[in-house]
Short mmCIF file of C-alpha atoms and ligand atoms in Angstrom, two decimals:
data_model
loop_
_atom_site.label_atom_id
_atom_site.label_comp_id
_atom_site.label_asym_id
_atom_site.label_seq_id
_atom_site.Cartn_x
_atom_site.Cartn_y
_atom_site.Cartn_z
CA MET A 1 107.43 102.77 109.33
CA MET A 2 107.62 105.83 107.12
CA PHE A 3 107.18 105.84 103.35
CA GLU A 4 108.99 107.89 100.73
CA SER A 5 108.35 108.70 97.11
CA THR A 6 110.36 106.87 94.44
CA LYS A 7 111.10 110.36 93.10
CA GLY A 8 112.31 111.44 96.53
CA THR A 9 111.28 115.07 96.17
CA CYS A 10 108.46 115.29 98.72
CA PRO A 11 108.15 114.67 102.47
CA GLU A 12 107.89 111.16 103.89
CA ALA A 13 104.46 109.95 105.00
CA GLY A 14 103.08 107.42 107.48
CA PHE A 15 101.26 104.38 106.12
CA PHE A 16 97.74 105.81 106.31
CA GLU A 17 98.75 109.10 104.72
CA ALA A 18 100.56 107.27 101.91
CA MET A 19 97.50 105.05 101.43
CA ARG A 20 95.08 108.00 101.32
CA ARG A 21 97.23 109.90 98.86
CA GLY A 22 97.77 106.94 96.53
CA LEU A 23 100.26 108.80 94.38
CA ALA A 24 102.93 110.83 96.21
CA PRO A 25 102.63 114.63 95.75
CA ASP A 26 105.74 114.69 93.51
CA GLY A 27 104.16 112.12 91.19
CA GLY A 28 106.28 109.21 92.47
CA LEU A 29 105.10 105.98 94.08
CA TYR A 30 105.39 105.34 97.79
CA MET A 31 107.88 102.79 99.14
CA PRO A 32 108.93 101.99 102.70
CA VAL A 33 112.06 103.98 103.66
CA SER A 34 113.67 100.68 104.63
CA ILE A 35 112.49 97.11 104.19
CA PRO A 36 112.10 95.37 107.55
CA GLY A 37 113.70 91.97 108.07
CA ILE A 38 111.42 89.27 109.47
CA ASP A 39 112.26 86.14 111.41
CA PHE A 40 110.33 83.48 109.51
CA SER A 41 111.63 80.58 111.61
CA GLU A 42 108.58 80.26 113.86
CA HIS A 43 106.49 79.57 110.75
CA LEU A 44 108.75 76.67 109.84
CA SER A 45 107.75 74.64 112.87
CA GLY A 46 104.28 74.13 114.30
CA SER A 47 101.61 71.83 113.00
CA GLU A 48 100.24 74.09 110.29
CA LEU A 49 101.20 77.21 108.36
CA HIS A 50 98.46 79.84 108.69
CA PHE A 51 98.44 82.37 105.88
CA ALA A 52 96.58 85.11 107.79
CA GLU A 53 98.94 84.84 110.77
CA LEU A 54 102.00 84.98 108.53
CA ALA A 55 100.43 87.97 106.75
CA ALA A 56 99.84 89.77 110.05
CA ASP A 57 103.47 89.20 111.10
CA MET A 58 104.71 90.56 107.77
CA ALA A 59 102.35 93.57 107.87
CA GLN A 60 103.21 94.49 111.45
CA PRO A 61 106.44 96.48 110.86
CA TYR A 62 104.76 98.58 108.12
CA LEU A 63 101.72 99.42 110.23
CA ASP A 64 103.26 99.60 113.70
CA THR A 65 102.79 103.37 114.02
CA GLU A 66 99.13 103.20 112.90
CA LEU A 67 97.46 100.13 114.41
CA SER A 68 97.81 97.79 117.37
CA GLU A 69 99.01 94.27 116.72
CA GLU A 70 95.53 93.03 117.57
CA ARG A 71 93.90 95.25 114.91
CA ILE A 72 96.48 94.19 112.32
CA ARG A 73 95.72 90.53 113.05
CA SER A 74 91.99 91.16 112.76
CA VAL A 75 92.45 92.97 109.42
CA ALA A 76 94.53 90.07 108.05
CA ARG A 77 92.09 87.36 109.23
CA ASP A 78 89.13 89.22 107.80
CA ALA A 79 90.82 90.06 104.49
CA PHE A 80 92.29 86.62 103.84
CA ASN A 81 89.29 84.43 104.57
CA PHE A 82 89.73 82.29 101.44
CA PRO A 83 92.24 79.52 100.71
CA LEU A 84 95.48 79.58 98.68
CA GLU A 85 96.66 76.35 97.17
CA LEU A 86 100.06 75.16 96.04
CA LYS A 87 99.54 72.51 93.35
CA GLU A 88 102.31 70.32 91.97
CA ILE A 89 101.89 70.15 88.20
CA GLY A 90 105.22 68.56 87.27
CA GLN A 91 108.61 67.52 88.60
CA ASN A 92 109.46 70.28 91.12
CA LEU A 93 107.03 72.55 89.31
CA TYR A 94 104.18 74.18 91.20
CA VAL A 95 101.31 76.59 90.63
CA LEU A 96 100.46 78.86 93.55
CA GLU A 97 96.73 79.33 93.03
CA LEU A 98 95.90 82.87 94.09
CA PHE A 99 92.42 82.86 92.57
CA HIS A 100 90.15 81.43 95.24
CA GLY A 101 88.97 84.84 96.46
CA PRO A 102 85.63 86.49 95.57
CA THR A 103 86.62 87.76 92.11
CA LEU A 104 88.75 84.75 91.21
CA ALA A 105 92.00 86.65 90.66
CA PHE A 106 95.05 87.47 92.77
CA LYS A 107 93.99 91.14 92.94
CA ASP A 108 91.63 90.10 95.76
CA PHE A 109 94.65 89.94 98.09
CA GLY A 110 95.59 93.57 97.61
CA ALA A 111 92.05 94.89 97.32
CA ARG A 112 90.65 93.18 100.42
CA PHE A 113 93.60 94.12 102.60
CA MET A 114 93.53 97.74 101.45
CA ALA A 115 89.76 97.99 101.97
CA ARG A 116 90.02 96.96 105.61
CA LEU A 117 92.87 99.38 106.19
CA PHE A 118 90.78 102.23 104.78
CA SER A 119 88.05 101.25 107.21
CA GLU A 120 90.51 101.22 110.15
CA GLN A 121 91.84 104.59 109.08
CA ALA A 122 88.34 106.08 108.81
CA SER A 123 87.33 104.82 112.23
CA LYS A 124 90.56 106.11 113.78
CA ALA A 125 89.95 109.53 112.26
CA GLY A 126 86.26 109.36 113.22
CA GLU A 127 85.04 109.99 109.70
CA LYS A 128 83.51 108.38 106.67
CA ILE A 129 85.50 108.16 103.49
CA THR A 130 84.42 107.84 99.86
CA ILE A 131 86.71 105.90 97.57
CA LEU A 132 86.61 106.67 93.87
CA VAL A 133 87.71 104.07 91.36
CA ALA A 134 87.91 104.34 87.60
CA THR A 135 88.17 100.95 85.96
CA SER A 136 88.43 99.33 82.57
CA GLY A 137 87.39 95.99 84.08
CA ASP A 138 89.21 93.69 86.46
CA THR A 139 90.59 96.09 89.03
CA GLY A 140 87.14 97.53 89.63
CA SER A 141 85.54 94.22 90.46
CA ALA A 142 88.33 93.26 92.88
CA VAL A 143 88.14 96.67 94.58
CA ALA A 144 84.33 96.69 94.69
CA ASN A 145 84.21 93.23 96.23
CA GLY A 146 87.06 94.10 98.56
CA PHE A 147 85.17 97.07 99.98
CA TYR A 148 81.74 95.46 100.00
CA ASN A 149 80.11 95.83 103.43
CA VAL A 150 83.29 97.31 104.90
CA GLU A 151 82.35 99.82 107.58
CA GLY A 152 83.00 103.55 107.26
CA VAL A 153 83.71 103.38 103.53
CA GLU A 154 81.55 104.28 100.55
CA VAL A 155 82.78 103.31 97.11
CA CYS A 156 81.96 104.85 93.79
CA ILE A 157 83.09 102.91 90.73
CA LEU A 158 83.11 104.42 87.27
CA TYR A 159 83.36 102.26 84.20
CA PRO A 160 82.88 102.93 80.50
CA LYS A 161 79.41 101.87 79.40
CA GLY A 162 79.40 98.88 77.08
CA ARG A 163 83.16 98.50 77.13
CA ILE A 164 83.67 95.91 79.86
CA SER A 165 82.67 92.25 79.93
CA ARG A 166 79.27 91.24 81.29
CA LEU A 167 80.87 89.26 84.09
CA GLN A 168 83.01 92.22 85.11
CA GLU A 169 80.01 94.53 85.06
CA MET A 170 77.87 92.17 87.11
CA GLN A 171 80.65 91.70 89.66
CA MET A 172 80.61 95.46 90.31
CA ALA A 173 77.07 96.58 89.61
CA THR A 174 74.99 93.97 91.45
CA LEU A 175 76.52 94.45 94.90
CA GLY A 176 74.59 97.52 96.06
CA GLY A 177 75.00 98.53 99.70
CA ASN A 178 78.09 100.71 100.07
CA ILE A 179 79.14 100.09 96.46
CA ARG A 180 77.78 102.49 93.86
CA ALA A 181 78.47 101.68 90.25
CA MET A 182 78.25 104.38 87.58
CA GLU A 183 78.33 103.57 83.91
CA VAL A 184 79.80 106.47 82.04
CA SER A 185 78.82 107.10 78.44
CA GLY A 186 82.42 107.47 77.35
CA VAL A 187 85.75 105.65 77.47
CA PHE A 188 88.03 104.63 80.34
CA ASP A 189 89.96 107.89 80.08
CA ASP A 190 86.75 109.83 80.77
CA CYS A 191 86.23 107.81 83.95
CA GLN A 192 89.79 108.46 85.05
CA ARG A 193 89.48 112.18 84.33
CA LEU A 194 86.27 112.47 86.39
CA VAL A 195 87.98 110.80 89.36
CA LYS A 196 91.01 113.10 89.11
CA GLN A 197 88.80 116.18 88.86
CA ALA A 198 86.77 115.15 91.87
CA ILE A 199 89.84 114.56 94.00
CA MET A 200 91.20 117.99 93.11
CA ASP A 201 87.90 119.83 93.62
CA GLU A 202 88.20 121.98 96.79
CA SER A 203 84.49 122.54 97.33
CA LEU A 204 83.70 118.85 96.97
CA ARG A 205 86.51 117.92 99.32
CA SER A 206 85.15 120.27 101.96
CA GLU A 207 81.91 118.26 101.93
CA ILE A 208 83.18 114.69 101.71
CA GLN A 209 86.44 112.87 102.41
CA LEU A 210 87.66 111.50 99.10
CA SER A 211 90.39 109.11 98.17
CA SER A 212 91.14 106.84 95.26
CA ALA A 213 92.23 103.23 95.14
CA ASN A 214 94.20 102.60 92.02
CA SER A 215 96.67 99.85 91.39
CA ILE A 216 99.71 101.80 92.53
CA ASN A 217 98.47 102.19 96.12
CA ILE A 218 101.07 101.04 98.65
CA ALA A 219 98.29 99.31 100.61
CA ARG A 220 97.77 96.97 97.66
CA LEU A 221 101.46 96.33 97.11
CA ILE A 222 102.45 95.20 100.62
CA PRO A 223 99.97 92.26 100.82
CA GLN A 224 101.30 90.98 97.50
CA SER A 225 104.51 90.04 99.32
CA PHE A 226 102.74 87.75 101.79
CA TYR A 227 101.89 84.84 99.51
CA TYR A 228 105.43 84.52 98.17
CA ALA A 229 106.70 83.93 101.69
CA TYR A 230 103.83 81.50 102.27
CA ALA A 231 104.81 79.38 99.24
CA SER A 232 108.50 79.47 100.14
CA LEU A 233 107.75 78.36 103.71
CA LEU A 234 105.33 75.65 102.57
CA LEU A 235 108.00 74.14 100.33
CA GLN A 236 110.63 74.32 103.06
CA ARG A 237 108.25 72.58 105.45
CA MET A 238 107.61 69.85 102.89
CA LYS A 239 111.25 69.18 101.99
CA MET A 240 113.88 70.80 104.14
CA GLU A 241 116.78 69.71 101.93
CA MET A 242 115.35 71.30 98.81
CA ASP A 243 116.67 74.50 97.20
CA ALA A 244 114.57 77.63 97.75
CA PRO A 245 112.08 78.18 94.91
CA VAL A 246 112.32 80.37 91.85
CA PHE A 247 109.11 82.35 91.23
CA SER A 248 107.71 82.80 87.74
CA VAL A 249 105.34 85.78 87.67
CA PRO A 250 102.84 86.64 84.89
CA SER A 251 103.28 90.40 84.70
CA GLY A 252 101.61 93.55 83.38
CA ASN A 253 102.04 96.49 85.72
CA PHE A 254 104.62 94.52 87.72
CA GLY A 255 102.93 95.08 91.09
CA ASN A 256 102.77 91.35 91.72
CA LEU A 257 106.45 90.84 90.94
CA THR A 258 107.45 93.86 93.04
CA GLY A 259 105.64 92.19 95.96
CA GLY A 260 107.95 89.19 95.52
CA LEU A 261 111.05 91.36 95.53
CA VAL A 262 109.84 92.98 98.76
CA ALA A 263 109.35 89.53 100.35
CA GLU A 264 112.90 88.61 99.34
CA ARG A 265 114.25 91.76 101.02
CA MET A 266 112.28 90.85 104.14
CA GLY A 267 114.27 87.63 104.33
CA MET A 268 112.16 85.09 102.44
CA ALA A 269 114.17 82.16 101.04
CA THR A 270 114.14 82.24 97.22
CA SER A 271 116.42 81.36 94.30
CA GLY A 272 115.19 84.27 92.18
CA PHE A 273 112.44 85.64 89.96
CA ILE A 274 111.29 85.23 86.38
CA ALA A 275 109.16 87.93 84.75
CA ALA A 276 106.72 86.55 82.17
CA THR A 277 104.82 88.82 79.80
CA ASN A 278 102.73 88.57 76.67
CA GLN A 279 103.63 90.56 73.54
CA ASN A 280 103.76 93.67 75.69
CA SER A 281 107.40 92.85 76.25
CA VAL A 282 108.99 96.13 77.36
CA VAL A 283 110.51 94.62 80.53
CA PRO A 284 111.81 91.29 79.11
CA GLU A 285 113.48 93.27 76.31
CA PHE A 286 115.15 95.51 78.86
CA LEU A 287 116.22 92.50 80.95
CA SER A 288 117.93 90.88 77.99
CA GLY A 289 120.08 93.95 77.52
CA GLY A 290 117.91 96.29 75.49
CA GLU A 291 116.86 99.80 76.38
CA TYR A 292 113.83 100.39 78.61
CA ARG A 293 111.37 101.64 76.04
CA PRO A 294 107.72 102.02 77.17
CA ARG A 295 105.24 102.00 74.32
CA LYS A 296 101.54 101.76 73.57
CA SER A 297 100.07 98.42 74.66
CA VAL A 298 98.76 95.86 72.18
CA PRO A 299 95.70 93.67 72.91
CA THR A 300 96.31 89.97 73.68
CA ILE A 301 94.36 87.02 75.11
CA SER A 302 96.01 87.62 78.50
CA ASN A 303 94.45 91.07 78.63
CA ALA A 304 95.08 91.86 82.30
CA MET A 305 98.75 92.03 81.30
CA ASP A 306 98.28 94.38 78.33
CA VAL A 307 100.45 97.14 79.72
CA GLY A 308 102.97 99.07 77.64
CA ASP A 309 104.30 101.33 80.38
CA PRO A 310 104.36 99.32 83.63
CA SER A 311 103.84 101.72 86.53
CA ASN A 312 105.64 99.60 89.13
CA PHE A 313 108.89 99.51 87.18
CA SER A 314 109.89 102.68 89.02
CA ARG A 315 109.53 100.73 92.26
CA ILE A 316 111.80 97.97 90.93
CA ARG A 317 114.38 100.59 89.93
CA TYR A 318 114.11 102.09 93.39
CA LEU A 319 114.67 98.69 95.06
CA PHE A 320 117.89 98.23 93.10
CA GLY A 321 119.18 101.76 93.63
CA GLY A 322 118.65 102.61 89.97
CA SER A 323 121.24 100.07 88.76
CA ASP A 324 120.24 98.38 85.49
CA SER A 325 122.84 95.66 85.93
CA ALA A 326 121.58 94.83 89.43
CA ILE A 327 118.03 94.48 88.07
CA ARG A 328 119.24 92.30 85.20
CA SER A 329 121.08 89.91 87.47
CA ALA A 330 118.11 89.58 89.87
CA LEU A 331 115.40 89.12 87.26
CA LYS A 332 115.12 87.02 84.12
CA GLY A 333 112.47 87.90 81.55
CA TYR A 334 110.61 85.97 78.86
CA TRP A 335 107.69 86.90 76.65
CA PHE A 336 105.26 84.85 74.57
CA ASP A 337 102.71 85.53 71.88
CA ASP A 338 99.09 84.34 71.92
CA ASN A 339 99.82 81.21 69.87
CA HIS A 340 102.48 80.04 72.32
CA THR A 341 100.08 80.73 75.16
CA ARG A 342 97.25 78.73 73.58
CA GLU A 343 99.61 75.82 72.87
CA ALA A 344 100.78 75.80 76.49
CA ILE A 345 97.21 75.71 77.81
CA LEU A 346 96.40 72.79 75.52
CA GLU A 347 99.66 70.91 76.15
CA LEU A 348 99.42 70.99 79.95
CA HIS A 349 95.71 70.19 79.92
CA ARG A 350 96.21 67.17 77.61
CA ARG A 351 99.16 65.86 79.56
CA THR A 352 97.94 66.37 83.13
CA GLY A 353 94.33 67.59 83.07
CA TYR A 354 95.39 70.86 84.73
CA LEU A 355 93.74 73.98 83.29
CA MET A 356 95.46 77.40 83.35
CA CYS A 357 94.18 80.87 82.50
CA PRO A 358 96.13 82.58 79.69
CA HIS A 359 98.05 84.76 82.19
CA THR A 360 99.18 81.82 84.28
CA ALA A 361 100.13 80.06 81.03
CA THR A 362 102.76 82.73 80.25
CA GLY A 363 104.27 82.06 83.68
CA TYR A 364 104.28 78.34 82.94
CA LEU A 365 105.98 78.95 79.58
CA ALA A 366 108.58 81.21 81.19
CA ALA A 367 109.30 78.59 83.86
CA SER A 368 109.90 75.97 81.17
CA ALA A 369 112.08 78.31 79.12
CA TRP A 370 114.16 79.26 82.17
CA ARG A 371 114.66 75.63 83.13
CA LYS A 372 115.76 74.66 79.65
CA LYS A 373 118.23 77.52 79.45
CA ASN A 374 119.72 76.92 82.91
CA GLY A 375 119.47 73.14 83.06
CA SER A 376 118.18 73.71 86.57
CA GLU A 377 116.30 71.28 88.80
CA LYS A 378 115.44 73.95 91.36
CA PRO A 379 111.77 74.10 92.32
CA VAL A 380 109.80 76.67 90.35
CA VAL A 381 106.56 78.23 91.57
CA VAL A 382 104.36 79.75 88.88
CA LEU A 383 101.94 82.32 90.26
CA GLY A 384 98.41 81.35 89.21
CA THR A 385 96.86 84.78 88.80
CA ALA A 386 93.30 84.05 87.66
CA HIS A 387 90.81 81.18 87.68
CA PRO A 388 90.48 79.64 84.20
CA VAL A 389 86.71 80.20 84.23
CA LYS A 390 87.27 83.96 83.99
CA PHE A 391 88.80 83.36 80.57
CA ARG A 392 86.64 80.56 79.31
CA ASP A 393 86.01 82.45 76.05
CA VAL A 394 89.70 81.95 75.31
CA ILE A 395 90.15 78.50 76.81
CA GLU A 396 87.12 76.58 75.52
CA PRO A 397 88.03 76.92 71.83
CA VAL A 398 91.57 75.73 72.70
CA THR A 399 90.67 72.62 74.68
CA GLY A 400 87.33 71.97 72.99
CA GLU A 401 85.78 71.35 76.41
CA PRO A 402 83.51 73.49 78.57
CA VAL A 403 85.07 75.10 81.66
CA GLU A 404 83.03 74.48 84.78
CA VAL A 405 81.49 77.61 86.34
CA PRO A 406 81.81 77.79 90.14
CA GLU A 407 78.54 78.36 91.97
CA ARG A 408 79.44 81.72 93.51
CA LEU A 409 79.97 83.11 90.01
CA GLN A 410 76.55 81.91 88.86
CA SER A 411 74.81 83.76 91.67
CA CYS A 412 76.39 87.10 90.72
CA LEU A 413 75.32 86.65 87.10
CA GLU A 414 71.75 86.33 88.29
CA GLY A 415 71.83 89.48 90.44
CA GLU A 416 70.18 92.75 89.51
CA LYS A 417 72.27 95.45 87.86
CA GLN A 418 72.09 98.68 89.84
CA ALA A 419 74.37 101.01 87.92
CA LYS A 420 73.58 104.70 87.51
CA GLU A 421 74.07 106.16 84.06
CA LEU A 422 76.34 109.15 83.94
CA LYS A 423 77.36 111.59 81.22
CA PRO A 424 81.11 112.20 81.22
CA GLU A 425 80.61 115.72 82.61
CA PHE A 426 82.13 116.74 85.91
CA PRO A 427 79.19 118.82 87.26
CA ASP A 428 76.90 115.78 86.88
CA PHE A 429 79.38 113.56 88.68
CA LYS A 430 79.83 116.09 91.47
CA LYS A 431 76.08 116.35 91.97
CA ALA A 432 75.76 112.57 92.17
CA LEU A 433 78.54 112.37 94.74
CA LEU A 434 77.02 115.09 96.92
CA LYS A 435 73.58 113.51 96.77
CA GLN A 436 75.04 110.27 98.03
CA ALA A 437 76.87 111.90 100.96
C1 PLP B 1 96.52 92.18 87.04
C2 PLP B 1 96.78 90.82 86.53
C3 PLP B 1 98.07 90.39 86.13
C4 PLP B 1 99.25 91.33 86.11
O1 PLP B 1 99.66 91.70 87.40
P1 PLP B 1 100.59 92.98 87.59
O2 PLP B 1 100.70 93.16 89.06
O3 PLP B 1 99.88 94.12 86.93
O4 PLP B 1 101.89 92.68 86.95
C5 PLP B 1 98.24 89.08 85.71
N1 PLP B 1 97.20 88.23 85.65
C6 PLP B 1 95.96 88.60 86.02
C7 PLP B 1 94.86 87.60 85.92
C8 PLP B 1 95.71 89.89 86.48
O5 PLP B 1 94.45 90.25 86.82
#
């Protein structure tokens, strides 16, 4: 499969080239030139539905020119070595829990899959590669954990000193091994600038192979289609006569939702998609007929969705051939403020004992709003994007009860921080990178 830029003004690239570039040379985002149809029927029979096997089958047509089927299967099995759960929380209402991976958020799916593909690419090319990541928090920990102990890849993570949560810092800075954490005495933009400078620096690039792994990488997008198909198939296996599910997706940069749209194009059975946001409501406003007007983000309690200019919206436009009306008929949007979100967490917890993170709660609210408006009994699957424990500072005051901390999280909080301090100056960063090589 070849990949083209959403801007369409640069040459097509194979999967590995698109992955190494991240952003296309014309500034667009990579998308497959056509979306391959998949025959899902074999996953409808059989005694069990295996996520990693389904994932490998879905990945195959994108990677067929790069890796053998056997390597693709091994990448999928290794990347997806943690469970996903579909929990029924109400009448025909489900949460697809995507937070049982190492960093307790759905970003583990994209990060772990991408990490193993970088390793495959490096071994195929017979070289080592250094991945640079600038992070303001969550993405960095998913990427760091995703790459941890992955062969042929060194990772350098830059984060702004004192500006990320302790848990986030410990999840990145205690790993060691092939993961180097650098705390930059500056802000997130300084980190991002250093990464960009390094990638453009000719003399550095002649010494080490560099790439970056930001959220727009195509290798993170593709795996985000797999779990939609998994949930759709699981429901069909449970009740054949039931309508295909509607998916309600807590959204910020809209990478997760774009993954769902890709799964639909691949032939997954679905009755549609609901986009849920917090007060950063650029997309829901557009979907209800307004103009698409990106703006500065505002902080909320669902902070992984605080995005004012969602980068994957250009991919959604691309999927619908640039037609606003086509997008509006395929996607419904709802947004909620922090008070609504807190009330939803409390209401569901009181009524059923089920605890949601604030992001998942916006998806739950959107599912309820959509149902009310449409009087629909169709099954709705809310994507559970993070484990509630990651947001216990928000949740505990709402429910008045402590959130239990899983053991694997405890152990990382007890690890030793190994971050290197760095001034936000490029020559210092360059020296550090060369010393490591
Ligand atoms: C990143 C993130 C989101 C938003 O996902 P997008 O793909 O950016 O739309 C939602 N919830 C959590 C917990 C996240 O980490």
